[in-house]
C-alpha cells in the first residue's frame, strides 16, 4: 500500500523520454519541476532505476510501462503518453497503483485532415501520374481525367474528430459532403447524413475512411464495398490498416473501377524508419502510399508536447483527471485558500461516508467535495480550509478501499 502524499509540495522530478517536444520540458520546468530528458526509450530495468524519486514520466510509443515497472516505482504519480496510443502502458496496473495516465487524442486531428485533403486534390487531378511521367521525361499536357474538387461529392465514413473536421474544410473547398457513422452524429455545415454505408458509396465521388479501431471494423471494407462505389471514384484510408481488404482494392484499381487511392495505414507496418515495406498496393498507378504519417507534423508534435505536459501538471497540482485514460474524470482547480485531499479508491458502497467519517473525527471542515467513478475506481476530491495533519492522511490511507491519497496544497 503506498504511503499517503502529505508533503506540502507536489512538485518534484519529471523524466521525459523519447525526444518529447521541448515545449513539454519548458512547461513543467516553469511550473517548478526538475526535468530530466533522454532521447531514446529505456528498457524495463533502466526505467525502474531512473524512476526512483520521479513523480511524472513522459514517454512516446517505444517505452513499455509494464506492471513490473509500476510495482517497482512507488514515487510515480502520473504517466504522459506523448502520442495517441496507450497500448505501451499497463493501464490496469497503473490505476491499481494510483498512477494517472494521459495521452493526446486530438493534437494531430488537423494534420490528418490536411493530408486527406491534399490527397483528394492530388488524386482528382491525377498529379501522381503527371509527376511520374515528368520524372520519366514525358511531357503529357492534357486535361483528360483531371478534375476540380469543387462540386464533387465527398463521402466520409466515420464522422468523429477527424471525419467531422474534414467535413468542414472540404465544404470550404466547394465539395458536397455526405457521411455515414454508426452513431447518431450532428451534421456540420451543409453536410448530409446518410442512413447506411451503401448510400454513401453509391453517391460519393471520393470515399474516405475515418473509423476507429474497434475489432468489429476488421476487414469491414472489401470486395462488396468497392463494387458499390461509383465507377471512376477515389478511395482513401487514413484510419486503421486492418479495416480494408487490400487485395480487393488492388483488383478495383487494376480494373479502373477505382480511379485513384491514398493509403496511409497498413495491416502490418514496419517497426521503424528505414525498414523495408511490402504491400500488394505497391506499383499501382494513381495510388499514393504514405508510411502512417497522417498525424505526423511538427505542429502536431508541438501540440502534443504542450497538451500532455499540461495534463501532468494539472493532475499533480490539482488532482485534475480530465481526459485521463484510466482514472475517473474530475476537472476543477483547487479553490483559493484551500487544501485538496485527492482520494482514489475501489468503487464500493460506503467509501465516501468512511472518508467523511475520518475527516469529521479529526475536526476537519469540508469546503467542497466532488466524486467521480469509472468502473472499479472511485475518485473523491475534498477541499478543506487548512492542511490536514499527517494522521488524517494515514487514516485515509488505511481505509481498506483506498488506492492512493494525496494532499495538494
Ligand atoms: N493516419 C494517422 O496517422 C492517424 C492519426 C490519427 C488518428 N488516426 C486514426 O483515424 C481514425 C479516426 O480518428 P478520430 O480521432 O476521428 O476517431 P473518433 O473516435 O473521434 O471517430 C471515429 C468515428 O467512427 C465511427 N465509426 C466506427 N466504426 C464505424 C463504422 N464501421 N462505420 C461508420 N462509422 C464508424 C465512430 O462512431 C466515431 O464517430 C482512428 O482509427 C484513428 O486511430 C490515424
XYZ file of C-alpha atoms and ligand atoms in Angstrom:
453
model
C 0.000 0.000 0.000
C 1.589 3.377 -0.971
C 2.213 5.890 1.822
C -0.063 8.961 1.697
C 1.350 12.056 -0.037
C 1.100 14.644 2.658
C 4.196 16.691 1.837
C 3.360 20.397 1.419
C 4.693 20.470 -2.142
C 3.662 18.234 -5.029
C 6.477 19.336 -7.254
C 9.492 17.183 -7.759
C 11.262 15.415 -10.574
C 9.949 14.626 -14.029
C 11.551 12.299 -16.585
C 10.797 12.836 -20.286
C 11.994 10.112 -22.681
C 11.976 9.551 -26.474
C 12.663 13.104 -27.681
C 9.452 14.648 -26.446
C 8.939 18.174 -27.808
C 10.893 20.849 -25.896
C 7.678 22.708 -25.019
C 6.809 19.919 -22.571
C 10.066 20.399 -20.664
C 9.568 24.172 -20.686
C 6.022 23.922 -19.313
C 6.954 21.554 -16.483
C 10.128 23.487 -15.588
C 8.143 26.712 -15.461
C 5.651 25.030 -13.122
C 8.513 24.106 -10.782
C 9.541 20.571 -11.743
C 13.121 19.480 -12.114
C 13.033 17.887 -15.577
C 15.431 15.246 -16.916
C 15.246 14.266 -20.582
C 16.583 11.404 -22.712
C 16.373 10.970 -26.465
C 15.649 7.231 -26.552
C 13.404 4.698 -24.875
C 14.553 2.766 -21.784
C 14.203 -0.931 -21.136
C 12.398 -2.218 -18.046
C 15.402 -2.350 -15.717
C 16.777 1.051 -16.801
C 13.343 2.593 -16.452
C 12.865 1.320 -12.906
C 16.289 2.680 -11.963
C 15.619 6.112 -13.489
C 12.163 6.363 -11.900
C 13.462 6.432 -8.321
C 12.301 9.786 -6.933
C 10.478 10.688 -10.174
C 6.791 11.615 -9.900
C 5.971 12.406 -13.552
C 7.031 10.258 -16.530
C 6.672 11.240 -20.193
C 7.061 8.635 -22.956
C 6.082 8.089 -26.583
C 5.317 4.731 -28.159
C 8.569 2.830 -27.563
C 8.849 2.767 -23.755
C 6.912 -0.065 -22.143
C 5.438 0.863 -18.774
C 4.689 -2.630 -17.503
C 3.045 -3.793 -14.290
C 6.552 -4.615 -13.038
C 7.753 -1.054 -13.658
C 4.705 0.380 -11.879
C 5.104 -2.000 -8.942
C 8.770 -1.044 -8.558
C 8.206 2.744 -8.849
C 6.316 3.949 -5.748
C 7.231 7.606 -6.352
C 5.470 7.703 -9.715
C 2.174 9.674 -9.759
C 1.368 10.094 -13.453
C 2.476 8.929 -16.908
C 2.019 11.058 -20.011
C 1.899 9.221 -23.355
C 3.028 11.997 -25.720
C 1.205 10.304 -28.586
C -2.262 8.922 -29.304
C -1.964 5.243 -28.374
C -1.561 3.940 -24.812
C -1.044 0.218 -25.552
C 2.539 0.521 -24.290
C 1.267 1.209 -20.753
C -0.390 -1.331 -18.486
C -3.379 0.910 -17.744
C -4.961 -1.526 -15.330
C -1.809 -1.845 -13.239
C -1.334 1.939 -13.372
C -4.834 2.517 -11.981
C -4.278 -0.137 -9.324
C -1.181 1.773 -8.156
C -2.970 5.127 -8.297
C -0.937 6.318 -11.298
C -2.897 8.531 -13.704
C -2.258 8.102 -17.450
C -2.854 10.831 -20.027
C -2.450 10.970 -23.811
C -3.155 13.430 -26.645
C -6.151 12.152 -28.583
C -6.836 15.350 -30.551
C -3.482 17.006 -31.201
C -2.993 15.588 -34.699
C -6.575 15.764 -35.980
C -5.842 18.733 -38.235
C -2.695 17.081 -39.625
C -4.720 14.053 -40.774
C -7.401 16.301 -42.271
C -4.829 18.290 -44.271
C -3.154 15.152 -45.634
C -6.534 13.736 -46.679
C -7.410 16.980 -48.468
C -4.032 17.162 -50.199
C -4.532 13.599 -51.419
C -8.103 14.179 -52.567
C -6.904 17.087 -54.723
C -3.791 15.248 -55.964
C -5.755 12.130 -56.956
C -8.678 14.007 -58.507
C -6.150 15.982 -60.558
C -4.055 12.851 -61.300
C -0.946 14.667 -60.079
C 0.818 11.382 -59.252
C 0.565 10.238 -62.876
C 1.729 13.617 -64.249
C 4.599 13.717 -61.775
C 5.776 10.202 -62.639
C 5.652 10.939 -66.381
C 7.686 14.122 -65.955
C 10.363 12.271 -63.969
C 10.468 9.736 -66.799
C 10.991 12.595 -69.280
C 7.450 12.632 -70.730
C 5.602 15.942 -71.264
C 1.909 14.953 -71.112
C -0.043 18.227 -71.231
C -3.628 17.027 -71.253
C -6.771 17.645 -69.176
C -8.207 14.161 -69.673
C -9.167 12.576 -66.328
C -8.180 15.700 -64.317
C -10.946 17.338 -62.309
C -11.518 20.147 -59.830
C -12.706 19.045 -56.395
C -15.214 21.918 -56.330
C -18.709 20.477 -56.680
C -17.580 16.869 -56.236
C -19.222 14.651 -53.613
C -17.130 13.587 -50.652
C -18.308 10.530 -48.690
C -16.917 10.390 -45.146
C -17.215 7.083 -43.291
C -16.728 7.711 -39.547
C -17.764 11.232 -38.506
C -15.664 11.560 -35.345
C -12.942 14.105 -34.562
C -11.193 13.726 -37.896
C -14.187 12.975 -40.136
C -16.170 15.962 -38.889
C -13.244 18.399 -39.216
C -12.568 17.141 -42.737
C -16.240 17.770 -43.480
C -15.930 21.465 -42.583
C -12.707 22.106 -44.501
C -13.847 20.133 -47.577
C -17.018 22.226 -47.743
C -14.873 25.354 -47.751
C -13.287 23.987 -50.958
C -16.732 23.634 -52.507
C -17.203 19.889 -52.030
C -20.625 18.442 -51.146
C -20.242 16.292 -48.069
C -22.152 13.082 -47.270
C -21.309 10.973 -44.250
C -22.152 7.745 -42.504
C -21.464 6.993 -38.848
C -22.703 4.077 -36.796
C -23.709 6.507 -34.022
C -26.019 9.492 -34.331
C -23.747 12.427 -35.226
C -24.729 16.045 -35.741
C -24.135 17.114 -39.357
C -21.854 20.171 -39.546
C -22.408 22.920 -42.110
C -24.332 21.596 -45.095
C -23.101 18.016 -44.723
C -25.765 15.357 -45.204
C -26.072 12.304 -43.017
C -26.685 9.009 -44.828
C -28.670 6.154 -43.334
C -26.273 3.432 -44.472
C -22.746 2.848 -45.705
C -24.162 1.715 -49.060
C -25.873 5.074 -49.540
C -22.543 6.925 -49.150
C -20.746 4.534 -51.501
C -23.340 4.950 -54.236
C -23.391 8.745 -54.075
C -19.753 9.802 -53.467
C -17.007 10.640 -55.979
C -14.465 10.309 -53.156
C -14.848 7.877 -50.228
C -12.615 8.397 -47.199
C -12.492 6.180 -44.080
C -12.091 7.720 -40.607
C -13.489 4.942 -38.435
C -11.986 3.918 -35.106
C -10.092 0.731 -34.324
C -12.863 -1.351 -32.726
C -12.401 -5.027 -33.519
C -15.690 -5.269 -35.482
C -14.133 -2.928 -38.077
C -11.583 -5.567 -39.044
C -11.906 -6.108 -42.814
C -15.197 -4.211 -42.946
C -14.316 -2.566 -46.270
C -13.697 -5.148 -49.031
C -14.887 -6.546 -52.369
C -18.572 -5.769 -51.816
C -17.971 -2.187 -50.674
C -15.515 -1.375 -53.512
C -18.031 -2.806 -56.007
C -20.715 -0.458 -54.678
C -18.529 2.634 -55.197
C -19.171 4.728 -58.294
C -17.043 3.900 -61.376
C -14.057 6.256 -61.537
C -14.267 7.210 -57.854
C -11.413 7.752 -55.423
C -10.737 5.880 -52.167
C -8.761 6.955 -49.082
C -7.896 5.193 -45.841
C -6.052 7.126 -43.143
C -7.738 5.354 -40.226
C -6.563 1.812 -39.422
C -4.781 -0.667 -41.666
C -6.853 -3.709 -40.761
C -10.181 -2.230 -41.867
C -9.519 -2.555 -45.633
C -9.040 -5.628 -47.846
C -6.032 -4.517 -49.918
C -6.304 -7.390 -52.394
C -9.834 -6.225 -53.265
C -8.623 -2.624 -53.593
C -5.841 -3.722 -55.948
C -8.332 -5.550 -58.186
C -10.576 -2.496 -58.379
C -7.683 -0.137 -59.178
C -6.356 -2.502 -61.875
C -9.801 -2.785 -63.455
C -10.117 1.035 -63.479
C -13.276 0.921 -61.361
C -11.390 2.901 -58.693
C -9.539 5.794 -60.381
C -7.134 6.502 -57.524
C -6.419 5.700 -53.897
C -4.403 7.008 -50.969
C -3.431 4.641 -48.168
C -1.580 5.768 -45.039
C -2.160 2.751 -42.784
C -1.435 -0.934 -43.403
C -2.436 -4.247 -41.812
C 1.201 -4.858 -40.984
C 3.631 -1.959 -40.692
C 7.426 -1.977 -40.285
C 8.545 -1.245 -36.708
C 10.830 1.661 -37.520
C 12.109 4.103 -40.125
C 14.442 2.705 -42.758
C 12.995 -0.813 -42.626
C 11.672 -2.410 -45.792
C 7.990 -2.220 -46.592
C 5.853 -4.526 -48.691
C 2.245 -4.294 -49.819
C 0.115 -5.572 -52.672
C -0.640 -1.923 -53.415
C 2.932 -1.083 -54.425
C 3.417 -0.076 -58.053
C -0.211 0.780 -58.828
C -0.914 3.905 -60.906
C -2.519 6.914 -59.188
C -2.148 5.282 -55.771
C -0.423 7.298 -53.051
C 1.200 5.246 -50.292
C 2.450 7.013 -47.163
C 4.138 5.465 -44.080
C 1.457 6.185 -41.432
C 2.285 9.884 -41.356
C -1.270 11.253 -41.328
C -0.782 12.683 -37.860
C 2.960 13.297 -38.115
C 3.675 17.002 -38.410
C 5.877 19.292 -36.361
C 2.764 21.245 -35.380
C 1.108 18.098 -34.031
C 4.261 17.182 -32.047
C 4.368 20.674 -30.544
C 0.697 20.500 -29.622
C 1.122 17.031 -28.102
C 4.072 18.338 -26.038
C 2.083 21.187 -24.547
C -1.200 19.264 -24.177
C 0.138 16.246 -22.292
C 2.557 18.263 -20.137
C -0.353 20.475 -19.047
C -2.386 17.385 -18.119
C 0.505 16.072 -15.980
C 0.931 19.465 -14.299
C -2.793 19.861 -13.582
C -3.020 16.369 -12.160
C -0.021 16.953 -9.919
C -1.193 20.386 -8.750
C -4.977 19.985 -8.555
C -5.693 16.284 -8.944
C -7.484 17.107 -12.250
C -8.112 13.906 -14.194
C -9.965 15.271 -17.244
C -9.194 13.062 -20.277
C -7.211 10.612 -18.173
C -7.402 7.252 -19.929
C -7.549 5.217 -16.716
C -8.938 7.271 -13.812
C -12.405 8.757 -13.148
C -12.673 12.281 -14.605
C -12.752 15.328 -12.313
C -11.814 18.738 -13.622
C -11.892 21.637 -11.199
C -8.993 23.630 -9.782
C -8.454 23.760 -6.025
C -10.499 26.619 -4.546
C -8.274 29.568 -3.471
C -7.131 29.353 0.137
C -7.986 25.669 0.489
C -6.042 22.426 0.552
C -7.185 19.460 -1.526
C -7.331 15.850 -0.442
C -7.449 13.607 -3.514
C -8.580 10.091 -2.669
C -8.554 7.278 -5.218
C -10.320 4.131 -4.097
C -12.080 0.936 -5.097
C -15.619 1.790 -6.162
C -17.683 0.059 -3.475
C -20.560 1.419 -1.353
C -19.716 3.411 1.750
C -16.288 4.857 0.876
C -17.490 8.476 0.815
C -19.042 8.024 4.268
C -15.809 6.448 5.526
C -13.692 9.340 4.185
C -16.004 11.887 5.745
C -16.002 9.919 8.987
C -12.206 10.228 9.171
C -12.377 13.952 8.411
C -15.183 14.607 10.892
C -13.373 12.604 13.575
C -10.316 14.842 13.111
C -12.431 18.023 13.204
C -11.644 18.860 9.555
C -14.120 21.241 7.925
C -15.034 20.392 4.302
C -15.303 23.425 1.980
C -16.323 21.421 -1.115
C -16.293 17.847 -2.295
C -16.659 16.036 -5.631
C -16.917 12.363 -6.534
C -16.484 10.621 -9.888
C -16.421 6.916 -10.641
C -15.162 4.818 -13.531
C -15.657 1.081 -13.488
C -13.942 -0.329 -10.428
C -12.474 3.027 -9.351
C -13.848 5.971 -7.418
C -12.157 9.357 -7.021
C -13.083 11.961 -4.410
C -11.528 15.393 -4.142
C -12.244 17.233 -0.920
C -11.198 20.858 -0.438
C -10.558 21.709 3.202
C -9.785 25.020 4.904
C -6.302 24.144 6.245
C -3.725 21.376 5.753
C -4.772 18.148 7.430
C -2.495 16.543 9.999
C -0.359 13.612 8.831
C -2.534 11.381 10.985
C -5.560 12.186 8.778
C -3.657 11.139 5.640
C -2.547 7.973 7.367
C -6.082 7.064 8.452
C -7.436 7.706 4.964
C -4.676 5.553 3.510
C -5.556 2.771 5.941
C -9.178 2.545 4.741
C -9.377 -0.903 3.103
C -10.699 0.506 -0.214
C -8.001 3.193 -0.587
C -5.696 3.032 -3.629
C -3.883 6.334 -3.040
C -4.320 9.541 -1.034
C -2.672 12.837 -1.947
C -2.807 16.151 -0.103
C -2.407 19.016 -2.589
C -1.813 22.431 -1.087
N -3.064 8.121 -40.090
C -2.726 8.618 -38.920
O -1.583 8.979 -38.678
C -3.784 8.783 -37.875
C -3.666 9.797 -36.922
C -4.692 9.972 -36.006
C -5.775 9.098 -35.979
N -5.839 8.077 -36.885
C -6.979 7.153 -36.907
O -8.089 7.809 -37.504
C -9.302 7.211 -37.039
C -10.301 8.289 -36.660
O -9.795 9.050 -35.582
P -10.770 10.010 -34.764
O -9.947 10.720 -33.750
O -11.626 10.793 -35.688
O -11.666 8.909 -34.028
P -13.098 9.087 -33.376
O -13.222 8.012 -32.381
O -13.303 10.509 -32.953
O -14.114 8.821 -34.597
C -14.356 7.568 -35.148
C -15.791 7.578 -35.624
O -16.015 6.406 -36.425
C -17.313 5.922 -36.135
N -17.355 4.517 -36.571
C -16.712 3.459 -36.018
N -16.906 2.351 -36.763
C -17.679 2.739 -37.815
C -18.190 2.053 -38.938
N -17.942 0.752 -39.147
N -18.953 2.745 -39.815
C -19.207 4.068 -39.626
N -18.733 4.769 -38.585
C -17.966 4.111 -37.690
C -17.485 6.148 -34.655
O -18.836 6.143 -34.263
C -16.822 7.528 -34.498
O -17.747 8.583 -34.667
C -8.908 6.294 -35.891
O -8.891 4.967 -36.337
C -7.507 6.751 -35.552
O -6.730 5.713 -34.993
C -4.879 7.916 -37.834
